[in-house]
Coordinates of C-alpha atoms and ligand atoms in Angstrom, one line a residue:
X1 CA 25.7 -76.6 -50.0
X2 CA 27.0 -76.1 -53.5
X3 CA 29.1 -73.3 -54.9
X4 CA 29.8 -72.8 -58.6
X5 CA 33.1 -70.9 -59.1
X6 CA 33.8 -69.4 -62.5
X7 CA 37.4 -68.7 -63.6
X8 CA 39.0 -68.1 -67.0
X9 CA 42.1 -66.0 -66.8
X10 CA 45.6 -66.5 -65.3
X11 CA 45.2 -64.3 -62.1
X12 CA 41.9 -66.1 -61.3
X13 CA 43.5 -69.5 -61.3
X14 CA 46.0 -68.2 -58.7
X15 CA 43.2 -66.9 -56.4
X16 CA 41.1 -70.0 -56.9
X17 CA 44.1 -72.2 -56.0
X18 CA 44.2 -70.8 -52.5
X19 CA 40.5 -70.1 -51.9
X20 CA 39.3 -73.5 -53.3
X21 CA 41.5 -75.3 -50.8
X22 CA 39.7 -73.6 -48.0
X23 CA 36.2 -73.6 -49.6
X24 CA 36.2 -77.3 -50.2
X25 CA 36.5 -78.0 -46.5
X26 CA 33.0 -76.6 -46.1
X27 CA 31.2 -76.7 -49.5
X28 CA 30.8 -78.8 -52.6
X29 CA 32.5 -76.7 -55.3
X30 CA 31.9 -77.0 -59.0
X31 CA 34.7 -75.4 -61.0
X32 CA 33.9 -73.8 -64.3
X33 CA 36.8 -72.7 -66.6
X34 CA 35.4 -70.5 -69.4
X35 CA 38.5 -71.1 -71.6
X36 CA 39.4 -67.4 -71.8
X37 CA 43.1 -68.3 -71.3
X38 CA 43.9 -71.6 -73.0
X39 CA 47.6 -71.9 -73.9
X40 CA 49.3 -74.5 -71.7
X41 CA 51.5 -71.8 -70.1
X42 CA 48.5 -69.5 -69.5
X43 CA 46.2 -72.1 -68.0
X44 CA 47.2 -75.7 -67.5
X45 CA 50.5 -74.9 -65.9
X46 CA 48.7 -73.2 -63.0
X47 CA 46.4 -76.1 -62.4
X48 CA 49.4 -78.5 -62.4
X49 CA 51.7 -76.4 -60.2
X50 CA 49.2 -75.2 -57.8
X51 CA 47.2 -78.4 -57.4
X52 CA 44.0 -76.7 -58.5
X53 CA 41.2 -79.3 -59.0
X54 CA 40.5 -80.2 -62.6
X55 CA 37.6 -78.0 -63.8
X56 CA 34.2 -79.8 -63.9
X57 CA 33.4 -77.8 -67.0
X58 CA 35.7 -76.2 -69.6
X59 CA 33.6 -74.0 -71.9
X60 CA 36.3 -73.5 -74.5
X61 CA 35.4 -69.8 -75.1
X62 CA 38.1 -67.3 -75.9
X63 CA 39.1 -64.5 -78.2
X64 CA 36.8 -62.3 -80.3
X65 CA 35.3 -59.0 -79.3
X66 CA 34.5 -58.3 -75.6
X67 CA 30.7 -58.6 -76.4
X68 CA 31.0 -61.8 -78.4
X69 CA 33.3 -63.5 -75.8
X70 CA 31.1 -62.3 -72.8
X71 CA 27.9 -63.2 -74.6
X72 CA 29.0 -66.7 -75.5
X73 CA 30.2 -67.3 -71.9
X74 CA 26.9 -66.0 -70.5
X75 CA 24.9 -68.6 -72.6
X76 CA 27.1 -71.5 -71.6
X77 CA 27.4 -70.5 -67.9
X78 CA 23.6 -70.2 -67.7
X79 CA 23.3 -73.8 -68.9
X80 CA 25.7 -75.0 -66.2
X81 CA 23.9 -73.1 -63.5
X82 CA 20.5 -74.5 -64.6
X83 CA 22.0 -78.0 -64.5
X84 CA 23.9 -77.6 -61.2
X85 CA 21.4 -75.4 -59.3
X86 CA 24.1 -74.0 -56.9
X87 CA 23.4 -72.0 -53.7
X88 CA 25.8 -69.3 -54.8
X89 CA 28.2 -68.3 -57.6
X90 CA 31.8 -67.3 -56.7
X91 CA 33.7 -64.9 -58.9
X92 CA 37.1 -63.2 -58.9
X93 CA 38.4 -59.9 -60.1
X94 CA 37.4 -58.1 -63.3
X95 CA 37.7 -60.2 -66.5
X96 CA 35.1 -60.9 -69.1
X97 CA 34.7 -64.4 -67.4
X98 CA 33.8 -62.6 -64.2
X99 CA 31.1 -60.4 -65.8
X100 CA 29.6 -63.3 -67.7
X101 CA 29.3 -65.3 -64.5
X102 CA 27.7 -62.4 -62.7
X103 CA 25.0 -61.8 -65.3
X104 CA 24.2 -65.4 -65.7
X105 CA 23.8 -65.9 -61.9
X106 CA 21.9 -62.8 -61.0
X107 CA 19.4 -63.4 -63.8
X108 CA 18.7 -66.8 -62.3
X109 CA 18.4 -65.2 -58.8
X110 CA 21.5 -67.1 -57.5
X111 CA 23.5 -65.0 -55.0
X112 CA 26.7 -63.7 -56.5
X113 CA 29.8 -63.5 -54.3
X114 CA 32.5 -61.2 -55.6
X115 CA 36.1 -61.5 -54.4
X116 CA 38.3 -58.5 -55.2
X117 CA 35.2 -56.3 -55.1
X118 CA 35.3 -52.5 -55.1
X119 CA 38.5 -51.6 -57.0
X120 CA 37.9 -48.5 -59.1
X121 CA 40.2 -46.4 -61.3
X122 CA 37.6 -43.9 -62.5
X123 CA 37.3 -44.5 -66.2
X124 CA 34.9 -46.6 -68.1
X125 CA 37.3 -46.7 -71.1
X126 CA 39.1 -49.5 -69.2
X127 CA 37.3 -52.8 -70.0
X128 CA 38.1 -54.2 -66.5
X129 CA 36.6 -51.2 -64.8
X130 CA 33.3 -51.9 -66.6
X131 CA 33.5 -55.5 -65.6
X132 CA 34.1 -54.6 -61.9
X133 CA 31.3 -52.1 -61.7
X134 CA 28.7 -54.3 -63.3
X135 CA 29.8 -57.3 -61.3
X136 CA 29.7 -55.4 -58.0
X137 CA 26.2 -54.2 -58.7
X138 CA 25.0 -57.7 -59.4
X139 CA 26.6 -59.2 -56.3
X140 CA 25.0 -60.1 -52.9
X141 CA 28.4 -60.3 -51.1
X142 CA 31.3 -58.0 -51.7
X143 CA 34.7 -59.2 -50.4
X144 CA 37.2 -56.4 -50.7
X145 CA 41.0 -56.8 -50.5
X146 CA 41.6 -53.3 -49.0
X147 CA 39.9 -50.5 -47.1
X148 CA 40.0 -48.2 -50.2
X149 CA 38.0 -50.8 -52.2
X150 CA 35.3 -50.9 -49.5
X151 CA 35.3 -47.1 -49.5
X152 CA 34.7 -47.0 -53.3
X153 CA 31.7 -49.3 -52.8
X154 CA 30.2 -47.2 -50.2
X155 CA 30.3 -44.2 -52.6
X156 CA 28.1 -46.3 -54.9
X157 CA 25.7 -47.2 -52.1
X158 CA 27.0 -50.6 -51.4
X159 CA 27.6 -50.7 -47.7
X160 CA 25.9 -53.6 -45.8
X161 CA 27.2 -56.4 -47.9
X162 CA 30.8 -55.2 -48.2
X163 CA 33.7 -56.6 -46.0
X164 CA 37.4 -56.2 -46.1
X165 CA 39.0 -59.6 -46.0
X166 CA 42.5 -59.0 -47.3
X167 CA 43.9 -60.1 -50.6
X168 CA 44.0 -63.8 -51.6
X169 CA 46.9 -62.9 -53.9
X170 CA 48.8 -62.1 -50.7
X171 CA 47.9 -65.4 -49.2
X172 CA 49.0 -67.1 -52.4
X173 CA 52.2 -65.1 -52.6
X174 CA 53.2 -65.9 -49.0
X175 CA 52.4 -69.5 -49.2
X176 CA 54.1 -70.1 -52.6
X177 CA 57.1 -67.9 -51.8
X178 CA 57.8 -70.1 -48.9
X179 CA 57.5 -73.2 -51.1
X180 CA 59.6 -71.8 -53.9
X181 CA 62.5 -70.9 -51.6
X182 CA 62.4 -74.1 -49.5
X183 CA 61.3 -76.8 -51.8
X184 CA 61.5 -75.9 -55.5
X185 CA 64.1 -73.1 -56.0
X186 CA 66.8 -75.4 -57.3
X187 CA 64.5 -77.4 -59.6
X188 CA 63.0 -74.2 -60.9
X189 CA 66.3 -72.6 -61.6
X190 CA 67.7 -75.6 -63.4
X191 CA 64.5 -76.0 -65.3
X192 CA 64.3 -72.3 -66.4
X193 CA 68.0 -71.6 -66.6
X194 CA 68.1 -73.5 -69.9
X195 CA 65.2 -71.6 -71.2
X196 CA 65.8 -68.2 -69.7
X197 CA 69.6 -68.0 -69.3
X198 CA 68.7 -66.6 -65.8
X199 CA 71.3 -64.0 -64.8
X200 CA 72.2 -63.4 -61.2
X201 CA 70.9 -59.9 -61.2
X202 CA 67.9 -58.9 -63.3
X203 CA 64.8 -56.7 -63.7
X204 CA 61.4 -58.4 -64.0
X205 CA 58.9 -57.0 -66.4
X206 CA 55.5 -57.9 -67.7
X207 CA 53.6 -55.8 -70.1
X208 CA 50.4 -57.0 -71.9
X209 CA 47.8 -54.2 -71.9
X210 CA 46.5 -53.0 -75.2
X211 CA 47.4 -49.4 -74.4
X212 CA 51.1 -50.4 -73.9
X213 CA 51.8 -53.5 -75.9
X214 CA 49.2 -53.1 -78.6
X215 CA 51.2 -50.7 -80.8
X216 CA 54.9 -50.3 -81.7
X217 CA 55.2 -46.7 -80.5
X218 CA 54.5 -47.4 -76.9
X219 CA 56.1 -50.8 -76.7
X220 CA 59.4 -49.4 -78.2
X221 CA 59.5 -46.7 -75.5
X222 CA 59.1 -49.3 -72.7
X223 CA 61.5 -51.8 -74.2
X224 CA 64.0 -49.1 -75.0
X225 CA 64.0 -48.0 -71.3
X226 CA 64.5 -51.6 -70.1
X227 CA 67.3 -52.2 -72.7
X228 CA 69.2 -49.2 -71.4
X229 CA 69.4 -50.5 -67.8
X230 CA 72.5 -51.8 -66.0
X231 CA 71.2 -55.4 -65.8
X232 CA 69.2 -57.6 -68.1
X233 CA 65.4 -57.6 -68.0
X234 CA 63.4 -60.8 -68.0
X235 CA 60.1 -60.3 -69.9
X236 CA 57.7 -63.3 -70.1
X237 CA 55.4 -62.2 -73.0
X238 CA 51.6 -62.6 -73.1
X239 CA 50.8 -64.6 -76.2
X240 CA 48.8 -61.7 -77.7
X241 CA 52.0 -59.7 -78.0
X242 CA 54.6 -62.4 -78.9
X243 CA 55.0 -61.4 -82.6
X244 CA 55.3 -57.7 -82.0
X245 CA 57.8 -58.1 -79.2
X246 CA 60.0 -60.5 -81.2
X247 CA 60.0 -58.2 -84.2
X248 CA 60.8 -55.0 -82.3
X249 CA 63.6 -56.7 -80.3
X250 CA 65.1 -57.9 -83.6
X251 CA 64.7 -54.7 -85.5
X252 CA 66.0 -52.5 -82.7
X253 CA 68.8 -54.9 -81.8
X254 CA 68.0 -54.9 -78.1
X255 CA 70.5 -57.1 -76.3
X256 CA 69.5 -56.5 -72.7
X257 CA 66.0 -58.0 -72.8
X258 CA 65.3 -61.7 -72.3
X259 CA 61.9 -62.2 -73.8
X260 CA 60.4 -65.6 -73.2
X261 CA 57.1 -67.4 -73.1
X262 CA 54.9 -66.9 -70.0
X263 CA 56.3 -68.6 -67.0
X264 CA 54.4 -70.7 -64.4
X265 CA 53.3 -69.0 -61.2
X266 CA 56.1 -70.5 -59.1
X267 CA 58.7 -69.1 -61.5
X268 CA 57.0 -65.8 -61.5
X269 CA 57.1 -65.7 -57.7
X270 CA 60.8 -66.5 -57.8
X271 CA 61.4 -63.7 -60.3
X272 CA 59.5 -61.2 -58.1
X273 CA 61.5 -62.2 -55.0
X274 CA 64.9 -62.1 -56.8
X275 CA 64.4 -59.1 -59.1
X276 CA 66.3 -55.8 -58.6
X277 CA 63.1 -53.9 -59.5
X278 CA 59.9 -54.5 -61.4
X279 CA 58.2 -52.8 -64.3
X280 CA 54.7 -53.9 -65.2
X281 CA 51.2 -53.0 -66.3
X282 CA 49.7 -56.0 -64.4
X283 CA 47.4 -55.5 -61.4
X284 CA 48.7 -58.7 -59.8
X285 CA 52.4 -58.1 -60.4
X286 CA 52.3 -54.6 -58.9
X287 CA 50.9 -56.0 -55.7
X288 CA 53.4 -58.9 -55.6
X289 CA 56.2 -56.3 -56.0
X290 CA 54.7 -54.6 -52.9
X291 CA 54.4 -57.9 -51.0
X292 CA 58.1 -58.6 -51.8
X293 CA 59.2 -55.0 -50.9
X294 CA 60.5 -54.4 -54.4
X295 CA 60.4 -51.1 -56.1
X296 CA 57.8 -51.1 -58.9
X297 CA 57.0 -48.8 -61.8
X298 CA 53.5 -49.4 -63.2
X299 CA 53.1 -48.3 -66.8
X300 CA 49.5 -47.3 -66.7
X301 CA 47.4 -44.1 -66.5
X302 CA 45.4 -45.0 -63.4
X303 CA 45.9 -46.1 -59.8
X304 CA 44.1 -49.3 -59.2
X305 CA 45.8 -50.3 -56.0
X306 CA 46.3 -47.0 -54.0
X307 CA 47.8 -48.9 -51.0
X308 CA 50.8 -49.9 -53.0
X309 CA 51.7 -46.3 -53.8
X310 CA 53.0 -45.2 -50.4
X311 CA 56.6 -43.9 -50.2
X312 CA 57.1 -44.3 -54.0
X313 CA 57.0 -48.1 -53.6
X314 CA 54.9 -48.2 -56.7
X315 CA 54.9 -45.3 -59.1
X316 CA 52.8 -44.7 -62.2
X317 CA 54.6 -43.9 -65.5
X318 CA 53.4 -43.1 -69.0
X319 CA 54.9 -45.5 -71.6
X320 CA 57.8 -43.0 -72.0
X321 CA 61.4 -44.1 -71.8
X322 CA 62.6 -41.0 -69.9
X323 CA 59.8 -41.2 -67.3
X324 CA 60.2 -44.9 -66.7
X325 CA 64.0 -44.5 -66.1
X326 CA 63.4 -41.5 -64.0
X327 CA 60.9 -43.3 -61.8
X328 CA 63.1 -46.3 -61.5
X329 CA 65.9 -44.2 -60.2
X330 CA 63.9 -42.6 -57.4
X331 CA 65.0 -43.7 -54.0
X332 CA 62.7 -46.2 -52.3
X333 CA 61.7 -46.3 -48.6
X334 CA 60.4 -49.7 -47.5
X335 CA 57.8 -49.0 -44.9
X336 CA 55.8 -51.7 -43.1
X337 CA 52.2 -52.2 -44.3
X338 CA 49.4 -54.6 -43.6
X339 CA 47.1 -53.1 -46.2
X340 CA 46.5 -56.5 -47.9
X341 CA 45.7 -58.4 -44.8
X342 CA 47.4 -61.0 -42.7
X343 CA 47.7 -63.9 -45.2
X344 CA 44.4 -65.5 -44.0
X345 CA 42.0 -63.8 -46.4
X346 CA 40.8 -67.2 -47.7
X347 CA 39.6 -68.2 -44.3
X348 CA 37.7 -64.9 -44.0
X349 CA 36.2 -65.3 -47.5
X350 CA 34.9 -68.8 -46.6
X351 CA 33.5 -67.6 -43.2
X352 CA 31.6 -64.8 -45.0
X353 CA 30.2 -67.1 -47.6
X354 CA 29.0 -69.5 -44.8
X355 CA 27.3 -66.6 -43.0
X356 CA 25.5 -65.2 -46.1
X357 CA 24.3 -68.6 -47.1
X358 CA 23.0 -69.3 -43.6
X359 CA 21.0 -66.1 -43.9
X360 CA 19.7 -67.0 -47.4
X361 CA 18.6 -70.4 -46.0
X362 CA 16.7 -68.7 -43.1
X363 CA 15.1 -66.3 -45.6
X364 CA 14.0 -69.3 -47.7
X365 CA 12.6 -71.1 -44.6
X366 CA 10.6 -68.0 -43.6
X367 CA 9.2 -67.8 -47.1
X368 CA 8.2 -71.5 -47.0
X369 CA 6.6 -71.1 -43.6
X370 CA 4.4 -68.2 -44.9
Ligands
LIG401 C1 42.5 -60.6 -69.7 C2 41.8 -59.6 -68.7 C3 42.8 -58.7 -68.0 C4 44.0 -59.5 -67.4 C5 44.6 -60.4 -68.6 C6 45.8 -61.1 -68.2 C7 39.6 -59.0 -69.6 C8 38.7 -57.9 -70.2 N1 40.9 -58.7 -69.4 O1 43.1 -59.8 -70.7 O2 42.2 -58.1 -66.9 O3 45.0 -58.6 -67.0 O4 43.5 -61.3 -69.0 O5 45.6 -62.0 -67.2 O6 39.1 -60.1 -69.4 N2 45.5 -65.4 -76.1 C9 46.3 -66.5 -76.5 N3 46.4 -67.5 -75.6 C10 45.8 -67.5 -74.3 C11 45.1 -66.4 -74.0 C12 44.9 -65.3 -74.8 O7 46.8 -66.6 -77.6 O8 46.0 -68.5 -73.6 C13 45.4 -64.3 -77.0 C14 44.1 -64.4 -77.9 O9 44.4 -64.0 -79.2 C15 43.2 -63.4 -77.3 C16 44.1 -62.3 -76.7 O10 45.3 -63.1 -76.3 O11 42.3 -62.9 -78.2 C17 43.6 -61.5 -75.6 O12 43.2 -62.4 -74.6 P1 42.0 -62.0 -73.6 O13 41.7 -63.0 -72.6 O14 40.8 -61.5 -74.4 O15 42.5 -60.7 -72.9 P2 43.8 -60.4 -72.0 O16 44.5 -59.3 -72.6 O17 44.5 -61.7 -71.7
LIG402 N1 52.4 -64.3 -63.9 C1 52.8 -65.6 -64.2 N2 53.5 -65.9 -65.3 C2 53.9 -64.9 -66.1 C3 53.5 -63.5 -65.8 C4 52.7 -63.3 -64.7 O1 52.5 -66.6 -63.4 O2 54.5 -65.1 -67.1 C5 51.6 -64.1 -62.7 C6 52.0 -63.0 -61.8 O3 53.0 -63.4 -60.9 C7 50.7 -62.6 -61.1 C8 49.7 -62.9 -62.2 O4 50.3 -63.7 -63.1 O5 50.4 -63.4 -60.0 C9 49.2 -61.6 -62.8 O6 48.4 -61.9 -63.9 P1 48.1 -61.0 -65.2 O7 49.2 -60.0 -65.2 O8 47.9 -61.9 -66.3 O9 46.7 -60.3 -64.9 P2 46.3 -59.0 -64.0 O10 46.9 -59.2 -62.6 O11 46.8 -57.8 -64.7 O12 44.9 -59.0 -64.0

């Protein structure tokens, strides 16, 4: 049986890396890269480092408004689906690439499998929330990372097709943390030391959301907080914000922030595992902080991953210097949690896909027999 997987953004490459490895033991997989993220260090580096198979199609679509980007992807993904005629389409998360894949597939009556289904923050002003809701309602199989995600789906009437499988980001983080510490730590450090001047102690920050990094006012609050800390902050900057970050750091004379280009996933895992604390607005990084038992402050208005918030392990903050510093100084209790699974979510994902496709096949045979 054939599965078409659609990816396009950095976090999707990471999930695909671990799921594809498992999926390809059972299915033929056709990998479609929409092109949403395209710089070498936002795309290719992940394929190289994580041994992700080369995409069968790269649609080369990026930038523009949400509607234009999603619409162009929809047109091109439909062409691929008509040509490949897959048994199902596999999608990850909540990007515009996810939504385009969902609409293209459901309109062609191809079952949609959504990994990372069910997360909700409760506001349609967030573009990812819109993508999640619409994708979930077009999907035939909902594979949730956590119990809370399954619960959100049940409130929207999605019950029989939803399963908690754990988080493939946790599988990836465990697998690659091990690799980083055992096989590649020295190479990574020597490689990045030249570029990053990696200090022994540091904070790790990522900040790319429009609400935070899209205007001077908020970004200055965040950077000013980080600059005032006792150790340096390493800040790999999303390409959309490079100019603004560079200008503000120069204008304000911040000396305690090492802003650099986006790093590969292995280096990011290293930074998570070795940071004092983490400040981010990334859905992926706040979970990774939790996996590594590092205190995290998430600069965002909404809780997307409620399981990470126990015992102040992850705290929300407004983009406000005082609040960020205040939250960072709160004491942290590291409690045990298995909220994101046991590190084998990929196997569960593939088992559920096999099951649903077996049922689809039976349904088809029954229809033919009629
Ligand atoms: C997307 C996802 C978001 C995810 C984020 C980072 C949506 C709606 N949002 O947001 O959930 O957190 O990816 O993984 O899909 N750009 C480059 N080079 C690149 C990629 C982007 O220069 O390789 C620039 C382009 O000018 C582009 C802008 O960044 O217009 C924004 O990129 P886009 O993919 O639209 O949104 P993200 O903010 O990356
Ligand atoms: N990440 C990375 N390099 C960086 C910054 C982040 O590899 O320079 C990784 C990070 O470890 C996490 C993922 O990218 O696994 C998060 O992706 P992103 O923040 O782009 O998207 P989100 O998780 O917010 O959807």
